[in-house]
CSV table of C-alpha atoms in Angstrom, one decimal:
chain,number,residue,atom,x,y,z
A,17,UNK,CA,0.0,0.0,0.0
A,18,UNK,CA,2.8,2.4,0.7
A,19,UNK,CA,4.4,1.5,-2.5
A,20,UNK,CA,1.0,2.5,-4.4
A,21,UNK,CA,0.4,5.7,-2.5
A,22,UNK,CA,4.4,7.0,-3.1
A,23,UNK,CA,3.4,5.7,-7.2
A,24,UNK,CA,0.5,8.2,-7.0
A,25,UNK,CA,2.3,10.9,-4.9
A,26,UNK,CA,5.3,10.4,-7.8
A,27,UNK,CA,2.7,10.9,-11.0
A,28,UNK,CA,1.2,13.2,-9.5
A,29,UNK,CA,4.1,15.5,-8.8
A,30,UNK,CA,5.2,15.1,-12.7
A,31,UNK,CA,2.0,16.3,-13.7
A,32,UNK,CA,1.0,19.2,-10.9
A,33,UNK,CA,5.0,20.4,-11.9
A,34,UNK,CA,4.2,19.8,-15.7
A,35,UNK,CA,0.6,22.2,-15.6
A,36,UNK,CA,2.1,24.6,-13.0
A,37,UNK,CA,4.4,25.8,-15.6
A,38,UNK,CA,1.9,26.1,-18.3
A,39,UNK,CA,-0.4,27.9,-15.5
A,40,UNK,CA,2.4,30.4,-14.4
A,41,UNK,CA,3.2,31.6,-17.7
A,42,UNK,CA,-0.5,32.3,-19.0
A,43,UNK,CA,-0.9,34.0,-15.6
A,44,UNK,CA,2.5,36.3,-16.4
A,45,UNK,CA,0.4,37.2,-19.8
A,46,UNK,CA,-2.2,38.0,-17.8
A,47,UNK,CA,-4.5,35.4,-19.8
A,48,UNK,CA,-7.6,34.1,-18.1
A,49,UNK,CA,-7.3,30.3,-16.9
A,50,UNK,CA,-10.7,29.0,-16.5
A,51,UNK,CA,-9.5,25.5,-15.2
A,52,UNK,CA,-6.7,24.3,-13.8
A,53,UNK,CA,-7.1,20.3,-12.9
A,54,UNK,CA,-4.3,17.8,-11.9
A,55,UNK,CA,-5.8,14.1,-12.7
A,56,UNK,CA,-8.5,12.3,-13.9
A,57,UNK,CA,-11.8,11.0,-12.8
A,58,UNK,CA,-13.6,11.6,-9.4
A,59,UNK,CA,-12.8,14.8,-7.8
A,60,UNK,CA,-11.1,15.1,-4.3
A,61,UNK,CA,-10.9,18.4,-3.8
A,62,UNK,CA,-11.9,21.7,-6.1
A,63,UNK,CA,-11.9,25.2,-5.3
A,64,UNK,CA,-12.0,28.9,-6.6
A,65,UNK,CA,-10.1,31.6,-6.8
A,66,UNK,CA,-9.2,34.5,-9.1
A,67,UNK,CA,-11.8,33.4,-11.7
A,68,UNK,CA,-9.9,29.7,-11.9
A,69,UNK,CA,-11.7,26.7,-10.6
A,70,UNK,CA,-8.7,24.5,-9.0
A,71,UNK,CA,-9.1,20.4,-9.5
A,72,UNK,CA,-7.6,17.7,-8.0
A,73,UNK,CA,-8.7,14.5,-9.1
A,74,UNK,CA,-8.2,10.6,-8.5
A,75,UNK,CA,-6.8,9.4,-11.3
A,76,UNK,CA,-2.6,10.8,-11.9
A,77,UNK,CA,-2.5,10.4,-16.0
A,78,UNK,CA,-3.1,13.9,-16.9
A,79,UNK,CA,-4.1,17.3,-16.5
A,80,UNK,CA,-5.1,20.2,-17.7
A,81,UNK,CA,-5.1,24.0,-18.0
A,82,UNK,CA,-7.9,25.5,-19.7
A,83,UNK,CA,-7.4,29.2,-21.0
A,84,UNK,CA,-10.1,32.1,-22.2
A,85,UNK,CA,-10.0,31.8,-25.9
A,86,UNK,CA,-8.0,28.4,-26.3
A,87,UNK,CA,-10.3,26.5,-28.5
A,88,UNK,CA,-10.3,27.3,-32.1
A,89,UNK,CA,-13.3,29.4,-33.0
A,90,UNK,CA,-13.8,30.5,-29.4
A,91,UNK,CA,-12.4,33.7,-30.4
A,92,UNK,CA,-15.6,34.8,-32.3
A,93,UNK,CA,-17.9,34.2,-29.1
A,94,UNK,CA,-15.9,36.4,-26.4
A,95,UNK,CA,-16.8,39.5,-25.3
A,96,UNK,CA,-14.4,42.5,-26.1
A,97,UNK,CA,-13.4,42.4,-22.2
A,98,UNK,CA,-13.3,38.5,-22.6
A,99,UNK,CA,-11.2,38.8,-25.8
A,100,UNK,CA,-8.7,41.3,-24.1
A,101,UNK,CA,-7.7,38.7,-21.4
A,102,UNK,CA,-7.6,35.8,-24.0
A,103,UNK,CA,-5.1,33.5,-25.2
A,104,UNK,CA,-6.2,33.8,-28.8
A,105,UNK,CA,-5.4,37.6,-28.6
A,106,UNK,CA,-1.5,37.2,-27.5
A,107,UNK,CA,1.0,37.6,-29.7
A,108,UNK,CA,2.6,34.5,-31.5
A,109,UNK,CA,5.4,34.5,-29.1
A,110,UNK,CA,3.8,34.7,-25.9
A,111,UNK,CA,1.7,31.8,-26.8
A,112,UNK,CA,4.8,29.8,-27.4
A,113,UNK,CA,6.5,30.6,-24.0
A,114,UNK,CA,2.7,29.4,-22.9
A,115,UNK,CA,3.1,26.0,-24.6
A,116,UNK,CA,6.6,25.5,-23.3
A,117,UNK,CA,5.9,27.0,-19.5
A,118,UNK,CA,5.5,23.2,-18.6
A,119,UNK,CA,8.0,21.4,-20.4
A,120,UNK,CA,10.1,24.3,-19.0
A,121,UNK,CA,8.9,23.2,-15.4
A,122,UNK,CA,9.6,19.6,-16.0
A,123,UNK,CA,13.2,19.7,-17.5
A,124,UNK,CA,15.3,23.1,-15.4
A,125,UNK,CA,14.1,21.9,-11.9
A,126,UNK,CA,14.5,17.9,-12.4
A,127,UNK,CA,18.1,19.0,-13.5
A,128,UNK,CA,18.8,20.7,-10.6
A,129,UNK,CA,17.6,17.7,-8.3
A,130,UNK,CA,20.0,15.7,-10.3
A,131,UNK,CA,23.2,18.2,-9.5
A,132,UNK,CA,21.5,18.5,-5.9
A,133,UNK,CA,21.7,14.5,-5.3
A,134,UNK,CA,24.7,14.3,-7.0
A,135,UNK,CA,26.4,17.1,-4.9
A,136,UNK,CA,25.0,14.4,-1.9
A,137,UNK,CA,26.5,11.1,-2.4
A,138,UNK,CA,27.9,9.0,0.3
A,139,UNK,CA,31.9,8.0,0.2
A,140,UNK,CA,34.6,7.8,1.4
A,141,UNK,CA,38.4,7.4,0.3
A,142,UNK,CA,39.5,4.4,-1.4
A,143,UNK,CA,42.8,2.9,-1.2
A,144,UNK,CA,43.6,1.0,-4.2
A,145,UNK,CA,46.0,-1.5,-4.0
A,146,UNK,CA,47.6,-3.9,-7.1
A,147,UNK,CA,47.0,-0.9,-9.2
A,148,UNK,CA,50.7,0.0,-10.8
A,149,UNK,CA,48.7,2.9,-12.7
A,150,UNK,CA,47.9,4.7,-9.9
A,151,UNK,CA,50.4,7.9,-9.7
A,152,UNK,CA,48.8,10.2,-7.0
A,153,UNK,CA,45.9,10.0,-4.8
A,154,UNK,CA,43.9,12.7,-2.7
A,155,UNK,CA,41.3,11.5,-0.3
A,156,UNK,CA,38.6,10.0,-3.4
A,157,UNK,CA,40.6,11.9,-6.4
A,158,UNK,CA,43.0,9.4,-8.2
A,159,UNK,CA,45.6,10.3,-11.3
A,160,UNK,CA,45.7,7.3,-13.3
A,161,UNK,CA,48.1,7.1,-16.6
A,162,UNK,CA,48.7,4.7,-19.2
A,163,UNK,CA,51.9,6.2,-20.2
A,164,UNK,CA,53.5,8.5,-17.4
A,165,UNK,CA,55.6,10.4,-19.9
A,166,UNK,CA,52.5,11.3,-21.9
A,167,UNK,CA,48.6,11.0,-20.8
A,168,UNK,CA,47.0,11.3,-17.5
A,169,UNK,CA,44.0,10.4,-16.7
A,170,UNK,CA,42.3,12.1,-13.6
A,171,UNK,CA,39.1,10.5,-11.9
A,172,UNK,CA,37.1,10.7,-8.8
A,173,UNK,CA,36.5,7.3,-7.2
A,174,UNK,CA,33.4,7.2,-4.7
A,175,UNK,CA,32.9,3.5,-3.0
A,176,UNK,CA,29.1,2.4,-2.8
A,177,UNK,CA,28.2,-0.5,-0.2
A,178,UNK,CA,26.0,-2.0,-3.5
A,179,UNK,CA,24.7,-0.6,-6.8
A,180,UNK,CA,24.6,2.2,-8.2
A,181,UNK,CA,23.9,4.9,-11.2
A,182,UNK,CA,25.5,5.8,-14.4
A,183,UNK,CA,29.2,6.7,-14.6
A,184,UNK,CA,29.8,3.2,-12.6
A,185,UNK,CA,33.0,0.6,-13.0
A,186,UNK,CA,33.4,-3.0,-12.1
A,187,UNK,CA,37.0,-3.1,-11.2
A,188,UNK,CA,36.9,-7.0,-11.9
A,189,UNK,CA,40.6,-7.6,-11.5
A,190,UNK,CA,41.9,-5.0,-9.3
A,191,UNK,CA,39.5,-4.7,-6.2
A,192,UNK,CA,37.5,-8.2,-6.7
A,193,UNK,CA,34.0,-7.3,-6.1
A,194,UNK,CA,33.8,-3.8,-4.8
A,195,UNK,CA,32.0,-1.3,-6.6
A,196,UNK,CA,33.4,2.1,-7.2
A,197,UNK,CA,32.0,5.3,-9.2
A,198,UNK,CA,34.3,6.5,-11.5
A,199,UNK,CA,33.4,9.7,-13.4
A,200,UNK,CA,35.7,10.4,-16.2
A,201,UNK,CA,35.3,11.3,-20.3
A,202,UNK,CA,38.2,8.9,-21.7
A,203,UNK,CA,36.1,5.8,-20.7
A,204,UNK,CA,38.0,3.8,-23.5
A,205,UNK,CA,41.4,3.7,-21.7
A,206,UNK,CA,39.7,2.5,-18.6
A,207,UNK,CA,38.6,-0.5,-20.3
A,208,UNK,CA,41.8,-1.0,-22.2
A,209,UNK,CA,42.7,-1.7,-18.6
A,210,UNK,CA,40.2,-4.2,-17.7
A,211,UNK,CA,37.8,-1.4,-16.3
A,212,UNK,CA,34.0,-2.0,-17.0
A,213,UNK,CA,30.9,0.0,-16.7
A,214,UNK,CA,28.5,-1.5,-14.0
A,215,UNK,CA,26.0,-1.6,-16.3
A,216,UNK,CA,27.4,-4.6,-18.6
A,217,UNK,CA,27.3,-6.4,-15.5
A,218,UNK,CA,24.2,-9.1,-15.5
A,219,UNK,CA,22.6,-8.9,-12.2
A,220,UNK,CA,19.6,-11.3,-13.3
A,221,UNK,CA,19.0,-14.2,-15.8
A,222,UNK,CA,15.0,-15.1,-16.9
A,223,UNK,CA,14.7,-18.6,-16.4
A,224,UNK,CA,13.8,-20.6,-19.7
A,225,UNK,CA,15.3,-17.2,-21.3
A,226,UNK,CA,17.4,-17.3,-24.6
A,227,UNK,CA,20.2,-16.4,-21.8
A,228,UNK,CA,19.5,-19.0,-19.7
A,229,UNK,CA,19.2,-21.5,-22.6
A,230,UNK,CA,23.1,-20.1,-23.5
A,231,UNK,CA,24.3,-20.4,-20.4
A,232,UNK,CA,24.5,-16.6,-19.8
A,233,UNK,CA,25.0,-16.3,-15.6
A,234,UNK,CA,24.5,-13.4,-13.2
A,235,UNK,CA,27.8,-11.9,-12.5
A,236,UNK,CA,29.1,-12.4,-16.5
A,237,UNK,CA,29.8,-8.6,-17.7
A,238,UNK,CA,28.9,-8.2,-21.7
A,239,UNK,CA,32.3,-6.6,-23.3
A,240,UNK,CA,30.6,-6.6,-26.7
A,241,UNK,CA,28.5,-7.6,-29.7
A,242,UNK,CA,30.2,-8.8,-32.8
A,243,UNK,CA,33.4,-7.5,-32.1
A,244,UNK,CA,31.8,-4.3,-31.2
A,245,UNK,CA,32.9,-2.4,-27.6
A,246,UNK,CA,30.0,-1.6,-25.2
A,247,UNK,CA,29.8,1.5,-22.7
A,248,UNK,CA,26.4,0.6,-21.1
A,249,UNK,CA,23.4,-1.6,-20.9
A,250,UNK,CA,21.8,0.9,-23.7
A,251,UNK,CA,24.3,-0.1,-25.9
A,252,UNK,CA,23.7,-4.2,-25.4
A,253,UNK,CA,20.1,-3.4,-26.0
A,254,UNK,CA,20.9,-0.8,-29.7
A,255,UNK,CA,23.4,-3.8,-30.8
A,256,UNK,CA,20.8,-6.6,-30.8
A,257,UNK,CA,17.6,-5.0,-32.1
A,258,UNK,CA,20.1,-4.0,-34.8
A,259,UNK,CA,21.5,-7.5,-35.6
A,260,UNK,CA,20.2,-10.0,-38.2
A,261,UNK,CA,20.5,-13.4,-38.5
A,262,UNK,CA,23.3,-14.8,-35.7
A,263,UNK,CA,25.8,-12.5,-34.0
A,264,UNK,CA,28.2,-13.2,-31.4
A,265,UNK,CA,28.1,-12.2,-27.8
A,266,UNK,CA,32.0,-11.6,-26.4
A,267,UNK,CA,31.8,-12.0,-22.2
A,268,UNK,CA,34.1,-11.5,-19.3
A,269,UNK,CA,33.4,-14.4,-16.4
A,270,UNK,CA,35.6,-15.0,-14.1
A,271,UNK,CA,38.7,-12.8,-15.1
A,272,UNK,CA,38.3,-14.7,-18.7
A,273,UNK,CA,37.0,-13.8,-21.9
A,274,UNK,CA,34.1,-15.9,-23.5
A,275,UNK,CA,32.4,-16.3,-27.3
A,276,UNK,CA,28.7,-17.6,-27.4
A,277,UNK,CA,26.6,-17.1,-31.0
A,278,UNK,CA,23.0,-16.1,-30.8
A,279,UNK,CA,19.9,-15.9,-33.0
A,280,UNK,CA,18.1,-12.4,-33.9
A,281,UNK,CA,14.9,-13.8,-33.9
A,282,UNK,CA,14.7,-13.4,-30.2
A,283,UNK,CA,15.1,-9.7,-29.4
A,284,UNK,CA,14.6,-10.4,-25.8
A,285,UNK,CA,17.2,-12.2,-24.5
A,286,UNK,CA,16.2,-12.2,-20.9
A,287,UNK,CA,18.9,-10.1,-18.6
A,288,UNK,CA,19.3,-7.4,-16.7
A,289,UNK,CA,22.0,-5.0,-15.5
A,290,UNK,CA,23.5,-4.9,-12.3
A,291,UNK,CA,23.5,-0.8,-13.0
A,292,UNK,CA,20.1,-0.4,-13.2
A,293,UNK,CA,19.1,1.4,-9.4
A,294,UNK,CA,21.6,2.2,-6.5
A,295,UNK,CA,21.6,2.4,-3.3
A,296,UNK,CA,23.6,5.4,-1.5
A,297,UNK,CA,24.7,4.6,1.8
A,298,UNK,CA,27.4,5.7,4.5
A,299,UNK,CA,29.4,8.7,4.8
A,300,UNK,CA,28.8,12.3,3.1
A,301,UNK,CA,31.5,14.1,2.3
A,302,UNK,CA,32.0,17.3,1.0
A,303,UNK,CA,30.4,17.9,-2.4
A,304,UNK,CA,32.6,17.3,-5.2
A,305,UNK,CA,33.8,19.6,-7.9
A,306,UNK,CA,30.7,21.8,-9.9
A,307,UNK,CA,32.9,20.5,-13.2
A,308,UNK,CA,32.3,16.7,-12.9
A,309,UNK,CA,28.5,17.4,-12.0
A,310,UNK,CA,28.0,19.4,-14.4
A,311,UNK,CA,29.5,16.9,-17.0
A,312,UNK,CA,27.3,13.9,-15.7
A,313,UNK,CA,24.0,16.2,-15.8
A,314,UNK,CA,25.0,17.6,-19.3
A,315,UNK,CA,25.7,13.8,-20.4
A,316,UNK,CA,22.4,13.1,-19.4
A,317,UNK,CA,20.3,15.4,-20.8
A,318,UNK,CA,22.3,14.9,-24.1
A,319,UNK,CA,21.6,11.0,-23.6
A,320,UNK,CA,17.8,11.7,-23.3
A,321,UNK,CA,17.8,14.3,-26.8
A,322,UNK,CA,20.1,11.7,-28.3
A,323,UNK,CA,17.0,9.3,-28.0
A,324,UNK,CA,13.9,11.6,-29.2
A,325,UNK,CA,16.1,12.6,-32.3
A,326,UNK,CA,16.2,8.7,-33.2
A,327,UNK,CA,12.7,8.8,-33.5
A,328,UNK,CA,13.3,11.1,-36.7
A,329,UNK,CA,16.3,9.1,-37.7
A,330,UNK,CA,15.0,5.7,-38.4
A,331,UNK,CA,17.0,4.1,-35.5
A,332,UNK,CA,14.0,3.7,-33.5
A,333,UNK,CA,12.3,0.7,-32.8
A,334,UNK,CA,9.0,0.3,-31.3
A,335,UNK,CA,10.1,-2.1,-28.8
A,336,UNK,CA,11.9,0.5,-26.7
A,337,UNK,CA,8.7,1.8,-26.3
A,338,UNK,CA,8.1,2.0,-22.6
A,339,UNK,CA,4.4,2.3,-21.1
A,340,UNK,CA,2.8,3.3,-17.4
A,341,UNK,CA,3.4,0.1,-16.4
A,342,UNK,CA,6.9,-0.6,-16.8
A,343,UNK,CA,7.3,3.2,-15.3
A,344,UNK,CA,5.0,1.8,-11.8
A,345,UNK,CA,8.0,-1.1,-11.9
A,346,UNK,CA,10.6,1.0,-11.8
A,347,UNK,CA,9.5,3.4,-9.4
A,348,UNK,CA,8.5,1.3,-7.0
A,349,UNK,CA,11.8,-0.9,-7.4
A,350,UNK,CA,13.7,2.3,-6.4
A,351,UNK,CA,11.3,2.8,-3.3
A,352,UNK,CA,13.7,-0.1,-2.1
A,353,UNK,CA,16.9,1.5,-2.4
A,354,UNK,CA,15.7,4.5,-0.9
A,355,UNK,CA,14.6,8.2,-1.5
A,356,UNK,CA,17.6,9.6,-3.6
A,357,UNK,CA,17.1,6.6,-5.9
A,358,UNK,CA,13.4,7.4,-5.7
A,359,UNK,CA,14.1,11.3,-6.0
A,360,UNK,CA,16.7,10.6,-9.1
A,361,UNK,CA,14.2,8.2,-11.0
A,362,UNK,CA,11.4,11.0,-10.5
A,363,UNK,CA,14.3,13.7,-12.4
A,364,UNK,CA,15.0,11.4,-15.1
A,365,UNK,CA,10.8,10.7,-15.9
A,366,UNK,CA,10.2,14.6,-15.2
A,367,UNK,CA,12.8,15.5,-18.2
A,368,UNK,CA,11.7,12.4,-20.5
A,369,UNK,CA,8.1,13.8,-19.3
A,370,UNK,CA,9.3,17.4,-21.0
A,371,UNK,CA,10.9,16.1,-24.2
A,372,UNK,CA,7.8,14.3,-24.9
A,373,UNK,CA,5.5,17.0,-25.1
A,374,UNK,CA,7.8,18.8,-27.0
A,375,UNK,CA,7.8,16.4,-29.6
A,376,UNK,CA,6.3,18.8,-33.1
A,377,UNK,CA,2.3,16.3,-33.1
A,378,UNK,CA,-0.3,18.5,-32.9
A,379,UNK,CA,-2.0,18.2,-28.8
A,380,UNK,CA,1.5,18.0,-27.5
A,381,UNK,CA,3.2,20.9,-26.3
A,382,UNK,CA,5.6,21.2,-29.4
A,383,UNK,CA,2.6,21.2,-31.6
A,384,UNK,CA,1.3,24.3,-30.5
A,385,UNK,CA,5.2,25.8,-30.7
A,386,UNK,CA,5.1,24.5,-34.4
A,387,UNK,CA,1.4,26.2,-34.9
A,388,UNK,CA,3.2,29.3,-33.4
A,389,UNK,CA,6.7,29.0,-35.9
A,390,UNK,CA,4.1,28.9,-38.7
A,391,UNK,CA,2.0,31.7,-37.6
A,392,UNK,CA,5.4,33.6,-37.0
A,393,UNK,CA,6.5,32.7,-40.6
A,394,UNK,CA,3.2,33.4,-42.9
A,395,UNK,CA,1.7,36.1,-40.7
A,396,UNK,CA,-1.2,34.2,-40.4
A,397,UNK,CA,-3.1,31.8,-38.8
A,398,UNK,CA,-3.9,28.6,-39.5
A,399,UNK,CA,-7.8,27.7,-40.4
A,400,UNK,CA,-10.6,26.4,-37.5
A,401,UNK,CA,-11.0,23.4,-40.0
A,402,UNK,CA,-7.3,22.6,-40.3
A,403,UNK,CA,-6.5,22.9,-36.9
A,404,UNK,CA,-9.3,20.2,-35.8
A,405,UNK,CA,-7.9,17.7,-38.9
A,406,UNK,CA,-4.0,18.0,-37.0
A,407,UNK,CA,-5.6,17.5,-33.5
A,408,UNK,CA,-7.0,15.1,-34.3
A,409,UNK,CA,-4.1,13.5,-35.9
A,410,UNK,CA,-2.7,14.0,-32.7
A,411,UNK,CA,-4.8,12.5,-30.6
A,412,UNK,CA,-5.0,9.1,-32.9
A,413,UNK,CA,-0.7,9.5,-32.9
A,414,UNK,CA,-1.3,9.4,-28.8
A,415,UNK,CA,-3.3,6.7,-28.5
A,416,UNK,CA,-1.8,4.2,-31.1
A,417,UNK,CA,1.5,5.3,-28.9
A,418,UNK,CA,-0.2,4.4,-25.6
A,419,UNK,CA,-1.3,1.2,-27.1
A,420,UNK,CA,1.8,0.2,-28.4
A,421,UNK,CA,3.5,1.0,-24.9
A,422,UNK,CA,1.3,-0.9,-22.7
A,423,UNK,CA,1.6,-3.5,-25.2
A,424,UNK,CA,5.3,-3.8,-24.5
A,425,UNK,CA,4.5,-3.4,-20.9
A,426,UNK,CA,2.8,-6.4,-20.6
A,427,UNK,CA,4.6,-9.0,-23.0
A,428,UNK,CA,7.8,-7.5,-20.9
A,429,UNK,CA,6.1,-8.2,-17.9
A,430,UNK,CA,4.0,-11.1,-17.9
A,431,UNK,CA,5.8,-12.8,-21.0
């Protein structure tokens, strides 16, 4: 029960953050907003004030802010006090900021919760022993170099009691089975030294998986697919939606390096990473330096954009597609490693939650930005008739994309 009730606190939260932007910018335009409502389906508490009826309903999957003027062909109806305090009547450019108030709201503050917790983490110094590279250490700050005459490789090393987040290294051969953080950019040279991303670690097999059927074990980290390197559990999944026929799987068990050949025709093979969710315990310590934060929360913003602009790239496959039901699993998985896990997951949704509705389909956010562009561009607007056809192109888009994600929800969850 606690689980369900910190699910609908969590959807909640993206969506009140989501309209709140939207509400806050109409309100600097000093446009009218008849409605604002957070949820679905029976109401749990409404109330007035400054000509907006406030909603807050049952059901977390949407929201809404309704403006004077909004609708197309309300215009024509309004009074000339009505009209004055309208969203119809604003200039092209105000009703863009509008549209993107609540993207706005879900990207900027979810980023700073990110540099927040990341400013937070537990650790303390790690000694590292059997390691020849090592030239200098300070307290978690380690100088590592390939060649001491020529490159040097600087990194800050934070020891977790368990798993943990992005930026992660199993440091298979030199510290057995402790897992440390590593942030650093030349991620290649790590790995040329037997330094792998937590992520290719598999944490869990499926039973009667493709996996299991191989022989594929939990603790077996995935080095690459057909002589290809991997960086991270995103990259095993691109490789193998992107294979054809048989392809080989290179492994790392045990300290030694392993070849098993697999089919296409399975996309699923049935693992998951060891990187997936962390949890942060022990020791703060002062926060560490504004530079390396700043690179992991620019690295993952760029990560997110990196995926939307495959949807207009042809690299996209409808199998990533992930619905409301894988995003319950997760967020209740994280409830178990605690609230920074929980807090993180809730940033990373909020900014995928923004990119979305940015996306240019008529509904969405970004289709009323385009609307605007186009109104900017021809000096005038488009027609009552056209503007029904695209929203309602947009709403079919939605729902055949909600379909198709709780599709994949459920053969990923219960098949």
């Amino acid at each position: 029960m606690s689980k369900l009730l910190a699910l609908w606190i969590f959807l909640f939260l993206l969506i009140f953050i989501h309209e709140l932007g939207h509400f806050l910018m109409a309100r600097l335009f000093k446009v009218q907003v008849k409605r604002f409502a957070v949820g679905f389906g029976p109401c749990l508490l409404r109330f007035s004030r400054a000509e907006t009826n406030f909603e807050w309903r049952l059901l977390p999957f949407g929201g809404m802010v309704k403006m004077t003027g909004e609708d197309p062909g309300e215009a024509a109806t309004l009074s000339a006090a009505d009209f004055h305090k309208s969203y119809h009547h604003l200039r092209p450019w105000k009703r863009m900021l509008i549209a993107v108030g609540g993207p706005i709201f879900n990207i900027v503050p979810a980023l700073l919760l990110v540099a927040l917790l990341q400013k937070g983490l537990w650790a303390d110094s790690v000694k590292l022993k059997r390691l020849p590279l090592v030239v200098d250490a300070h307290s978690n700050e380690f100088i590592l170099t390939t060649d001491p005459q020529k490159r040097f490789l600087k990194i800050y090393l934070e020891e977790l009691d368990e798993q943990s987040l992005g930026g992660i290294f199993y440091l298979h051969e030199s510290l057995g089975t402790k897992t440390l953080r590593v942030y650093i950019r030349h991620l290649n040279h790590l790995m040329d030294q037997g330094f792998y991303p937590l992520d290719l670690k598999i944490d869990h097999v499926e039973v009667g998986s493709l996996a299991d059927r191989m022989d594929i074990r939990p603790g077996d980290v995935i080095v690459g697919v057909n002589g290809e390197r991997l960086k991270s559990f995103e990259d095993i999944v691109k490789k193998i939606l992107a294979q054809e026929g048989t392809f080989s799987l290179r492994l790392l068990r045990e300290g030694q390096l392993l070849e098993l050949d697999l089919n296409s025709s399975s996309k699923k093979i049935g693992i998951h990473s060891a990187g997936v969710y962390h949890n942060l315990q022990g020791k703060r310590h002062a926060p560490v330096a504004d530079e390396k934060n700043n690179v992991e929360i620019t690295s993952l913003f760029l990560g997110l954009l990196r995926d939307y602009q495959k949807l207009f790239s042809g690299e996209f496959h409808p199998e990533q597609i992930s619905g409301p039901l894988m995003i319950g699993k997760v967020v209740t998985a994280a409830m178990d490693f605690g609230l920074a896990t929980y807090l993180f997951i809730l940033a990373v949704i909020s900014i995928n939650l923004g990119l979305i509705n940015l996306l240019p389909i008529p509904i969405l956010d970004g289709g009323h930005v385009f609307l605007c562009f186009y109104e900017m561009l021809t000096k005038r607007r488009p027609g009552v008739r056209g503007l029904k056809m695209a929203f309602l192109f947009g709403r079919t888009f939605i729902i055949i994309l909600t379909t198709g994600a709780l599709f994949n929800d459920i053969m990923q969850l219960f098949f």
